[in-house]
Amino acid sequence: MHESVFASGFRTFLISFFKIFGIILGVLLAISLFSYFSGGSEKEVQQEYSLEIAPNSKGVRKALSKTAPVILVLPISGVIGGEVLNAKNMEQQLIESREGSLAGDRVKAIFLEMNTPGGTVFDADVIYRALKAYKEQYKVPVYAFVDGLCASGGMYVAAAADKVYASDVSLIGSIGVISSAYLNLYQLLEKVGVQTLTLYAGKGKDELNPLRPWKPGEEEQMQALIDYYYKHFVEVVTSNRPQVDKEKLIKDYGAEIFAAPEAFKIGLIDGNGYSRSMALNELLKQIGIEDDFYQVMRFEGKSWFSQIFNSHNPLLGGKIQYELKLPAEMDYHFANQPLYLYRPDSK
């Protein structure tokens, strides 16, 4: 008797649950279809990010009319190339800065808020070039404020800024390239009696295979790539910041990290001892705004709509995923590739 009551109750619960779930899914699908077909021949562009008001130079958040000029804040925070701060997301934010409520040339300047140790060569380069192209196309200044760390790939991205200001305790520099460590496990495997065989075609395809003894000079190809990316890094910094002496950068400064006052002396930044408000005020002077009729805005996450219909959403994929979150530096995506990344143990 007890089992039948339990079974009946559980069945009722499941029926109710799936009815509610079906209604919610149906409503979401209806909204999606309505938004798709309501535009006629011209479909509305779906934006991935929502906008929020950020504090102005006086620390005040206040909604103004849609005619108010906008300073757009782009956070360069965390490891470049990670899940949040990467080339794809940054390019998307720059695209959306000319759409929706920001359309009509409302964005008058970009303000980078920086606290990053750098990251992948490729993401840093794409973000740098995207900012440079944006400046040229829309004729807007890009200012950067460092509050913490602007190292390696962060310095690469900051080279796109017209001015770079930093707080006194910030650390700047680490202009260099590094790869993840290559381990050779051959002797260890030999001791435990494990043999391996790697099949490959193409000269050099098996270079730095950790399961066999390495040949003399086997690292030369990878080192050549590291040298190339370093040369390019130096060129990006010195061409955008001519006050930095190229010869001294290579021979003396190297990949060292500097406190903000020293970084200012050698030309890596345009001022130290700044606060966010002070840096914003410098930008306001540059774009000719003398009153409080302007809006500081930033993009906040991805919209709930895009999150729900994301192809990786387990709700739509019909699967449950368990994730172990590791620091971005330990992500396997960062392995076996050159990095513009500052590590205290390796600079």
PDB file of C-alpha atoms in Angstrom, residues 39-305:
ATOM      1  CA  GLY A  39      11.482  41.594 -38.508  1.00  0.00           C
ATOM      2  CA  GLY A  40      10.237  40.606 -41.949  1.00  0.00           C
ATOM      3  CA  SER A  41      13.023  40.517 -44.506  1.00  0.00           C
ATOM      4  CA  GLU A  42      15.425  42.320 -42.153  1.00  0.00           C
ATOM      5  CA  LYS A  43      16.137  40.178 -39.117  1.00  0.00           C
ATOM      6  CA  GLU A  44      17.195  41.844 -35.883  1.00  0.00           C
ATOM      7  CA  VAL A  45      20.809  41.202 -34.977  1.00  0.00           C
ATOM      8  CA  GLN A  46      21.078  39.214 -31.753  1.00  0.00           C
ATOM      9  CA  GLN A  47      23.534  40.750 -29.308  1.00  0.00           C
ATOM     10  CA  GLU A  48      25.488  38.525 -26.953  1.00  0.00           C
ATOM     11  CA  TYR A  49      26.191  41.117 -24.251  1.00  0.00           C
ATOM     12  CA  SER A  50      24.105  43.415 -22.121  1.00  0.00           C
ATOM     13  CA  LEU A  51      25.151  46.932 -21.125  1.00  0.00           C
ATOM     14  CA  GLU A  52      25.506  48.295 -17.631  1.00  0.00           C
ATOM     15  CA  ILE A  53      26.330  51.757 -16.343  1.00  0.00           C
ATOM     16  CA  ALA A  54      29.784  52.072 -14.775  1.00  0.00           C
ATOM     17  CA  PRO A  55      30.938  54.825 -12.382  1.00  0.00           C
ATOM     18  CA  ASN A  56      32.086  58.057 -13.997  1.00  0.00           C
ATOM     19  CA  SER A  57      35.201  59.961 -12.923  1.00  0.00           C
ATOM     20  CA  LYS A  58      33.376  61.121  -9.783  1.00  0.00           C
ATOM     21  CA  GLY A  59      32.345  57.594  -8.853  1.00  0.00           C
ATOM     22  CA  VAL A  60      28.706  58.256  -9.760  1.00  0.00           C
ATOM     23  CA  ARG A  61      26.450  55.908 -11.700  1.00  0.00           C
ATOM     24  CA  LYS A  62      23.551  57.740 -13.271  1.00  0.00           C
ATOM     25  CA  ALA A  63      21.412  56.936 -16.301  1.00  0.00           C
ATOM     26  CA  LEU A  64      21.355  59.715 -18.876  1.00  0.00           C
ATOM     27  CA  SER A  65      19.538  60.168 -22.160  1.00  0.00           C
ATOM     28  CA  LYS A  66      20.448  58.095 -25.184  1.00  0.00           C
ATOM     29  CA  THR A  67      22.094  61.127 -26.737  1.00  0.00           C
ATOM     30  CA  ALA A  68      24.804  61.270 -24.064  1.00  0.00           C
ATOM     31  CA  PRO A  69      28.303  60.471 -25.349  1.00  0.00           C
ATOM     32  CA  VAL A  70      29.701  57.183 -24.077  1.00  0.00           C
ATOM     33  CA  ILE A  71      33.093  56.111 -22.799  1.00  0.00           C
ATOM     34  CA  LEU A  72      33.156  52.346 -23.196  1.00  0.00           C
ATOM     35  CA  VAL A  73      35.093  50.386 -20.569  1.00  0.00           C
ATOM     36  CA  LEU A  74      36.742  47.186 -21.765  1.00  0.00           C
ATOM     37  CA  PRO A  75      38.209  45.100 -18.915  1.00  0.00           C
ATOM     38  CA  ILE A  76      41.533  43.447 -19.730  1.00  0.00           C
ATOM     39  CA  SER A  77      41.505  41.393 -16.565  1.00  0.00           C
ATOM     40  CA  GLY A  78      42.785  37.869 -16.020  1.00  0.00           C
ATOM     41  CA  VAL A  79      44.702  35.606 -18.361  1.00  0.00           C
ATOM     42  CA  ILE A  80      44.458  36.550 -22.031  1.00  0.00           C
ATOM     43  CA  GLY A  81      43.142  33.593 -23.981  1.00  0.00           C
ATOM     44  CA  GLY A  82      41.053  32.243 -21.117  1.00  0.00           C
ATOM     45  CA  GLU A  83      37.326  31.588 -21.132  1.00  0.00           C
ATOM     46  CA  VAL A  84      36.338  35.225 -20.534  1.00  0.00           C
ATOM     47  CA  LEU A  85      39.195  37.356 -21.862  1.00  0.00           C
ATOM     48  CA  ASN A  86      39.955  36.168 -25.363  1.00  0.00           C
ATOM     49  CA  ALA A  87      40.121  37.460 -28.914  1.00  0.00           C
ATOM     50  CA  LYS A  88      36.653  36.236 -29.910  1.00  0.00           C
ATOM     51  CA  ASN A  89      34.888  37.901 -26.983  1.00  0.00           C
ATOM     52  CA  MET A  90      36.812  41.155 -27.379  1.00  0.00           C
ATOM     53  CA  GLU A  91      36.035  41.364 -31.095  1.00  0.00           C
ATOM     54  CA  GLN A  92      32.363  40.717 -30.333  1.00  0.00           C
ATOM     55  CA  GLN A  93      32.282  43.541 -27.782  1.00  0.00           C
ATOM     56  CA  LEU A  94      33.852  45.938 -30.268  1.00  0.00           C
ATOM     57  CA  ILE A  95      31.240  44.963 -32.851  1.00  0.00           C
ATOM     58  CA  GLU A  96      28.384  45.493 -30.392  1.00  0.00           C
ATOM     59  CA  SER A  97      29.814  48.885 -29.401  1.00  0.00           C
ATOM     60  CA  ARG A  98      28.382  50.235 -32.666  1.00  0.00           C
ATOM     61  CA  GLU A  99      24.974  48.567 -32.350  1.00  0.00           C
ATOM     62  CA  GLY A 100      21.766  48.824 -30.326  1.00  0.00           C
ATOM     63  CA  SER A 101      21.690  51.671 -27.820  1.00  0.00           C
ATOM     64  CA  LEU A 102      25.313  52.491 -28.705  1.00  0.00           C
ATOM     65  CA  ALA A 103      24.567  52.990 -32.400  1.00  0.00           C
ATOM     66  CA  GLY A 104      24.875  56.397 -33.987  1.00  0.00           C
ATOM     67  CA  ASP A 105      28.508  56.989 -33.105  1.00  0.00           C
ATOM     68  CA  ARG A 106      27.779  57.334 -29.373  1.00  0.00           C
ATOM     69  CA  VAL A 107      31.051  55.738 -28.278  1.00  0.00           C
ATOM     70  CA  LYS A 108      33.589  58.551 -28.148  1.00  0.00           C
ATOM     71  CA  ALA A 109      36.448  56.680 -26.449  1.00  0.00           C
ATOM     72  CA  ILE A 110      37.619  53.284 -25.204  1.00  0.00           C
ATOM     73  CA  PHE A 111      38.914  52.924 -21.640  1.00  0.00           C
ATOM     74  CA  LEU A 112      40.891  49.761 -20.893  1.00  0.00           C
ATOM     75  CA  GLU A 113      40.921  48.662 -17.253  1.00  0.00           C
ATOM     76  CA  MET A 114      43.966  46.427 -17.019  1.00  0.00           C
ATOM     77  CA  ASN A 115      45.085  43.800 -14.546  1.00  0.00           C
ATOM     78  CA  THR A 116      46.568  40.877 -16.446  1.00  0.00           C
ATOM     79  CA  PRO A 117      49.691  38.694 -16.515  1.00  0.00           C
ATOM     80  CA  GLY A 118      49.288  38.241 -20.277  1.00  0.00           C
ATOM     81  CA  GLY A 119      48.469  34.995 -22.015  1.00  0.00           C
ATOM     82  CA  THR A 120      48.606  33.450 -25.470  1.00  0.00           C
ATOM     83  CA  VAL A 121      50.510  35.100 -28.298  1.00  0.00           C
ATOM     84  CA  PHE A 122      47.587  34.713 -30.662  1.00  0.00           C
ATOM     85  CA  ASP A 123      44.852  36.206 -28.474  1.00  0.00           C
ATOM     86  CA  ALA A 124      47.035  39.129 -27.395  1.00  0.00           C
ATOM     87  CA  ASP A 125      47.886  39.911 -31.008  1.00  0.00           C
ATOM     88  CA  VAL A 126      44.283  39.724 -32.236  1.00  0.00           C
ATOM     89  CA  ILE A 127      43.054  41.994 -29.415  1.00  0.00           C
ATOM     90  CA  TYR A 128      45.863  44.481 -30.101  1.00  0.00           C
ATOM     91  CA  ARG A 129      45.087  44.597 -33.835  1.00  0.00           C
ATOM     92  CA  ALA A 130      41.336  44.851 -33.210  1.00  0.00           C
ATOM     93  CA  LEU A 131      41.839  47.887 -30.959  1.00  0.00           C
ATOM     94  CA  LYS A 132      44.179  49.514 -33.472  1.00  0.00           C
ATOM     95  CA  ALA A 133      41.707  48.953 -36.308  1.00  0.00           C
ATOM     96  CA  TYR A 134      38.832  50.301 -34.194  1.00  0.00           C
ATOM     97  CA  LYS A 135      40.782  53.475 -33.414  1.00  0.00           C
ATOM     98  CA  GLU A 136      41.579  54.042 -37.059  1.00  0.00           C
ATOM     99  CA  GLN A 137      38.091  53.302 -38.369  1.00  0.00           C
ATOM    100  CA  TYR A 138      36.072  55.298 -35.845  1.00  0.00           C
ATOM    101  CA  LYS A 139      38.639  57.947 -34.884  1.00  0.00           C
ATOM    102  CA  VAL A 140      38.272  57.409 -31.136  1.00  0.00           C
ATOM    103  CA  PRO A 141      41.077  57.488 -28.554  1.00  0.00           C
ATOM    104  CA  VAL A 142      41.970  54.431 -26.486  1.00  0.00           C
ATOM    105  CA  TYR A 143      43.292  55.018 -22.969  1.00  0.00           C
ATOM    106  CA  ALA A 144      44.437  52.359 -20.509  1.00  0.00           C
ATOM    107  CA  PHE A 145      44.540  52.344 -16.724  1.00  0.00           C
ATOM    108  CA  VAL A 146      46.594  49.677 -14.954  1.00  0.00           C
ATOM    109  CA  ASP A 147      45.519  48.802 -11.441  1.00  0.00           C
ATOM    110  CA  GLY A 148      47.634  45.806 -10.520  1.00  0.00           C
ATOM    111  CA  LEU A 149      49.483  44.071 -13.316  1.00  0.00           C
ATOM    112  CA  CYS A 150      50.170  44.837 -16.964  1.00  0.00           C
ATOM    113  CA  ALA A 151      52.672  42.193 -17.942  1.00  0.00           C
ATOM    114  CA  SER A 152      53.771  40.467 -21.112  1.00  0.00           C
ATOM    115  CA  GLY A 153      50.641  40.023 -23.281  1.00  0.00           C
ATOM    116  CA  GLY A 154      49.031  42.799 -21.252  1.00  0.00           C
ATOM    117  CA  MET A 155      51.849  45.120 -22.320  1.00  0.00           C
ATOM    118  CA  TYR A 156      51.319  43.925 -25.897  1.00  0.00           C
ATOM    119  CA  VAL A 157      47.628  44.901 -25.752  1.00  0.00           C
ATOM    120  CA  ALA A 158      48.412  48.182 -23.962  1.00  0.00           C
ATOM    121  CA  ALA A 159      50.608  49.159 -26.910  1.00  0.00           C
ATOM    122  CA  ALA A 160      47.366  49.840 -28.794  1.00  0.00           C
ATOM    123  CA  ALA A 161      46.447  52.588 -26.308  1.00  0.00           C
ATOM    124  CA  ASP A 162      47.197  56.257 -26.908  1.00  0.00           C
ATOM    125  CA  LYS A 163      48.005  56.716 -23.227  1.00  0.00           C
ATOM    126  CA  VAL A 164      48.723  54.257 -20.420  1.00  0.00           C
ATOM    127  CA  TYR A 165      48.399  55.313 -16.774  1.00  0.00           C
ATOM    128  CA  ALA A 166      49.019  53.210 -13.689  1.00  0.00           C
ATOM    129  CA  SER A 167      48.685  53.252  -9.929  1.00  0.00           C
ATOM    130  CA  ASP A 168      51.929  53.480  -7.952  1.00  0.00           C
ATOM    131  CA  VAL A 169      51.827  49.853  -6.828  1.00  0.00           C
ATOM    132  CA  SER A 170      51.175  48.417 -10.285  1.00  0.00           C
ATOM    133  CA  LEU A 171      53.728  46.219 -12.040  1.00  0.00           C
ATOM    134  CA  ILE A 172      54.547  46.767 -15.704  1.00  0.00           C
ATOM    135  CA  GLY A 173      56.684  45.001 -18.289  1.00  0.00           C
ATOM    136  CA  SER A 174      57.802  41.389 -18.806  1.00  0.00           C
ATOM    137  CA  ILE A 175      58.364  41.864 -22.525  1.00  0.00           C
ATOM    138  CA  GLY A 176      59.296  38.351 -23.515  1.00  0.00           C
ATOM    139  CA  VAL A 177      58.052  35.007 -24.780  1.00  0.00           C
ATOM    140  CA  ILE A 178      57.934  31.649 -23.041  1.00  0.00           C
ATOM    141  CA  SER A 179      56.587  28.203 -23.788  1.00  0.00           C
ATOM    142  CA  SER A 180      55.290  25.617 -21.401  1.00  0.00           C
ATOM    143  CA  ALA A 181      58.000  23.288 -20.087  1.00  0.00           C
ATOM    144  CA  TYR A 182      58.814  20.260 -22.202  1.00  0.00           C
ATOM    145  CA  LEU A 183      59.282  17.085 -20.170  1.00  0.00           C
ATOM    146  CA  ASN A 184      61.184  14.022 -21.316  1.00  0.00           C
ATOM    147  CA  LEU A 185      59.817  10.841 -19.751  1.00  0.00           C
ATOM    148  CA  TYR A 186      61.941   8.345 -21.641  1.00  0.00           C
ATOM    149  CA  GLN A 187      64.272   7.338 -18.785  1.00  0.00           C
ATOM    150  CA  LEU A 188      61.387   7.087 -16.332  1.00  0.00           C
ATOM    151  CA  LEU A 189      59.409   4.829 -18.666  1.00  0.00           C
ATOM    152  CA  GLU A 190      62.491   2.734 -19.348  1.00  0.00           C
ATOM    153  CA  LYS A 191      62.964   2.106 -15.623  1.00  0.00           C
ATOM    154  CA  VAL A 192      59.438   0.774 -15.243  1.00  0.00           C
ATOM    155  CA  GLY A 193      59.685  -1.309 -18.413  1.00  0.00           C
ATOM    156  CA  VAL A 194      57.317   0.663 -20.641  1.00  0.00           C
ATOM    157  CA  GLN A 195      58.068   0.954 -24.359  1.00  0.00           C
ATOM    158  CA  THR A 196      56.310   3.301 -26.771  1.00  0.00           C
ATOM    159  CA  LEU A 197      56.065   3.672 -30.537  1.00  0.00           C
ATOM    160  CA  THR A 198      55.007   6.858 -32.341  1.00  0.00           C
ATOM    161  CA  LEU A 199      54.025   6.677 -36.015  1.00  0.00           C
ATOM    162  CA  TYR A 200      54.419   9.852 -38.039  1.00  0.00           C
ATOM    163  CA  ALA A 201      55.149  11.253 -41.494  1.00  0.00           C
ATOM    164  CA  GLY A 202      56.865  14.511 -42.367  1.00  0.00           C
ATOM    165  CA  LYS A 203      60.287  15.728 -41.335  1.00  0.00           C
ATOM    166  CA  GLY A 204      60.235  17.120 -37.804  1.00  0.00           C
ATOM    167  CA  LYS A 205      56.693  15.969 -37.020  1.00  0.00           C
ATOM    168  CA  ASP A 206      58.012  13.977 -34.068  1.00  0.00           C
ATOM    169  CA  GLU A 207      60.184  16.762 -32.650  1.00  0.00           C
ATOM    170  CA  LEU A 208      60.381  16.963 -28.851  1.00  0.00           C
ATOM    171  CA  ASN A 209      58.491  13.708 -28.422  1.00  0.00           C
ATOM    172  CA  PRO A 210      58.663  13.178 -24.626  1.00  0.00           C
ATOM    173  CA  LEU A 211      58.617   9.389 -24.958  1.00  0.00           C
ATOM    174  CA  ARG A 212      62.016   8.977 -26.629  1.00  0.00           C
ATOM    175  CA  PRO A 213      65.523  10.460 -26.208  1.00  0.00           C
ATOM    176  CA  TRP A 214      65.841  13.886 -27.782  1.00  0.00           C
ATOM    177  CA  LYS A 215      68.361  14.512 -30.529  1.00  0.00           C
ATOM    178  CA  PRO A 216      70.885  17.380 -30.275  1.00  0.00           C
ATOM    179  CA  GLY A 217      69.394  20.584 -31.701  1.00  0.00           C
ATOM    180  CA  GLU A 218      65.878  19.183 -31.770  1.00  0.00           C
ATOM    181  CA  GLU A 219      64.563  22.296 -30.026  1.00  0.00           C
ATOM    182  CA  GLU A 220      65.897  24.676 -32.680  1.00  0.00           C
ATOM    183  CA  GLN A 221      62.651  24.972 -34.657  1.00  0.00           C
ATOM    184  CA  MET A 222      60.607  25.840 -31.578  1.00  0.00           C
ATOM    185  CA  GLN A 223      63.296  28.256 -30.398  1.00  0.00           C
ATOM    186  CA  ALA A 224      63.185  29.962 -33.802  1.00  0.00           C
ATOM    187  CA  LEU A 225      59.453  30.535 -33.338  1.00  0.00           C
ATOM    188  CA  ILE A 226      60.026  31.911 -29.840  1.00  0.00           C
ATOM    189  CA  ASP A 227      62.685  34.275 -31.211  1.00  0.00           C
ATOM    190  CA  TYR A 228      60.346  35.417 -33.992  1.00  0.00           C
ATOM    191  CA  TYR A 229      57.532  36.227 -31.587  1.00  0.00           C
ATOM    192  CA  TYR A 230      59.948  38.053 -29.297  1.00  0.00           C
ATOM    193  CA  LYS A 231      61.247  40.202 -32.150  1.00  0.00           C
ATOM    194  CA  HIS A 232      57.666  41.001 -33.122  1.00  0.00           C
ATOM    195  CA  PHE A 233      56.775  41.863 -29.508  1.00  0.00           C
ATOM    196  CA  VAL A 234      59.699  44.284 -29.243  1.00  0.00           C
ATOM    197  CA  GLU A 235      58.681  45.899 -32.534  1.00  0.00           C
ATOM    198  CA  VAL A 236      55.077  46.364 -31.387  1.00  0.00           C
ATOM    199  CA  VAL A 237      56.141  48.022 -28.133  1.00  0.00           C
ATOM    200  CA  THR A 238      58.830  50.307 -29.553  1.00  0.00           C
ATOM    201  CA  SER A 239      56.818  51.363 -32.616  1.00  0.00           C
ATOM    202  CA  ASN A 240      53.833  52.374 -30.476  1.00  0.00           C
ATOM    203  CA  ARG A 241      55.907  53.755 -27.609  1.00  0.00           C
ATOM    204  CA  PRO A 242      58.881  55.498 -29.259  1.00  0.00           C
ATOM    205  CA  GLN A 243      60.107  56.766 -25.881  1.00  0.00           C
ATOM    206  CA  VAL A 244      61.205  53.182 -25.126  1.00  0.00           C
ATOM    207  CA  ASP A 245      64.812  52.675 -26.241  1.00  0.00           C
ATOM    208  CA  LYS A 246      64.810  49.534 -28.392  1.00  0.00           C
ATOM    209  CA  GLU A 247      68.451  48.640 -27.775  1.00  0.00           C
ATOM    210  CA  LYS A 248      68.095  49.062 -24.011  1.00  0.00           C
ATOM    211  CA  LEU A 249      64.886  47.053 -24.044  1.00  0.00           C
ATOM    212  CA  ILE A 250      66.671  44.096 -25.619  1.00  0.00           C
ATOM    213  CA  LYS A 251      70.024  44.319 -23.840  1.00  0.00           C
ATOM    214  CA  ASP A 252      69.156  45.823 -20.449  1.00  0.00           C
ATOM    215  CA  TYR A 253      65.451  45.711 -19.552  1.00  0.00           C
ATOM    216  CA  GLY A 254      64.758  42.317 -21.102  1.00  0.00           C
ATOM    217  CA  ALA A 255      61.729  40.549 -19.672  1.00  0.00           C
ATOM    218  CA  GLU A 256      62.012  42.210 -16.264  1.00  0.00           C
ATOM    219  CA  ILE A 257      58.926  43.462 -14.449  1.00  0.00           C
ATOM    220  CA  PHE A 258      59.026  47.039 -13.153  1.00  0.00           C
ATOM    221  CA  ALA A 259      57.200  49.013 -10.489  1.00  0.00           C
ATOM    222  CA  ALA A 260      55.116  51.786 -12.043  1.00  0.00           C
ATOM    223  CA  PRO A 261      57.533  54.667 -11.228  1.00  0.00           C
ATOM    224  CA  GLU A 262      60.395  52.842 -12.958  1.00  0.00           C
ATOM    225  CA  ALA A 263      58.156  51.820 -15.870  1.00  0.00           C
ATOM    226  CA  PHE A 264      57.308  55.499 -16.329  1.00  0.00           C
ATOM    227  CA  LYS A 265      60.993  56.463 -16.409  1.00  0.00           C
ATOM    228  CA  ILE A 266      61.798  54.025 -19.196  1.00  0.00           C
ATOM    229  CA  GLY A 267      58.694  54.934 -21.205  1.00  0.00           C
ATOM    230  CA  LEU A 268      56.463  51.901 -20.798  1.00  0.00           C
ATOM    231  CA  ILE A 269      53.647  54.047 -19.370  1.00  0.00           C
ATOM    232  CA  ASP A 270      52.662  57.723 -19.538  1.00  0.00           C
ATOM    233  CA  GLY A 271      52.139  58.326 -15.843  1.00  0.00           C
ATOM    234  CA  ASN A 272      52.232  56.647 -12.444  1.00  0.00           C
ATOM    235  CA  GLY A 273      50.454  57.466  -9.217  1.00  0.00           C
ATOM    236  CA  TYR A 274      47.114  57.641 -11.015  1.00  0.00           C
ATOM    237  CA  SER A 275      43.700  56.504  -9.857  1.00  0.00           C
ATOM    238  CA  ARG A 276      40.900  55.357 -12.142  1.00  0.00           C
ATOM    239  CA  SER A 277      39.210  58.746 -11.746  1.00  0.00           C
ATOM    240  CA  MET A 278      42.386  60.612 -12.651  1.00  0.00           C
ATOM    241  CA  ALA A 279      42.920  58.487 -15.754  1.00  0.00           C
ATOM    242  CA  LEU A 280      39.291  59.011 -16.799  1.00  0.00           C
ATOM    243  CA  ASN A 281      39.692  62.768 -16.361  1.00  0.00           C
ATOM    244  CA  GLU A 282      42.677  62.707 -18.711  1.00  0.00           C
ATOM    245  CA  LEU A 283      40.537  60.922 -21.283  1.00  0.00           C
ATOM    246  CA  LEU A 284      37.694  63.425 -20.835  1.00  0.00           C
ATOM    247  CA  LYS A 285      40.109  66.254 -21.588  1.00  0.00           C
ATOM    248  CA  GLN A 286      41.243  64.460 -24.723  1.00  0.00           C
ATOM    249  CA  ILE A 287      37.710  64.147 -26.127  1.00  0.00           C
ATOM    250  CA  GLY A 288      36.685  67.638 -25.023  1.00  0.00           C
ATOM    251  CA  ILE A 289      34.061  66.813 -22.394  1.00  0.00           C
ATOM    252  CA  GLU A 290      34.052  69.446 -19.640  1.00  0.00           C
ATOM    253  CA  ASP A 291      30.783  68.641 -17.841  1.00  0.00           C
ATOM    254  CA  ASP A 292      29.072  65.536 -16.443  1.00  0.00           C
ATOM    255  CA  PHE A 293      26.951  64.895 -19.521  1.00  0.00           C
ATOM    256  CA  TYR A 294      28.567  61.632 -20.521  1.00  0.00           C
ATOM    257  CA  GLN A 295      28.022  57.980 -19.731  1.00  0.00           C
ATOM    258  CA  VAL A 296      30.607  55.394 -18.749  1.00  0.00           C
ATOM    259  CA  MET A 297      29.368  51.951 -19.773  1.00  0.00           C
ATOM    260  CA  ARG A 298      30.638  48.394 -19.900  1.00  0.00           C
ATOM    261  CA  PHE A 299      29.409  45.098 -21.275  1.00  0.00           C
ATOM    262  CA  GLU A 300      28.195  42.656 -18.662  1.00  0.00           C
ATOM    263  CA  GLY A 301      28.461  38.937 -19.347  1.00  0.00           C
ATOM    264  CA  LYS A 302      26.492  37.306 -22.083  1.00  0.00           C
ATOM    265  CA  SER A 303      22.758  37.878 -22.233  1.00  0.00           C
ATOM    266  CA  TRP A 304      20.438  35.301 -20.706  1.00  0.00           C
ATOM    267  CA  PHE A 305      18.973  34.639 -24.152  1.00  0.00           C
TER     268      PHE A 305
END
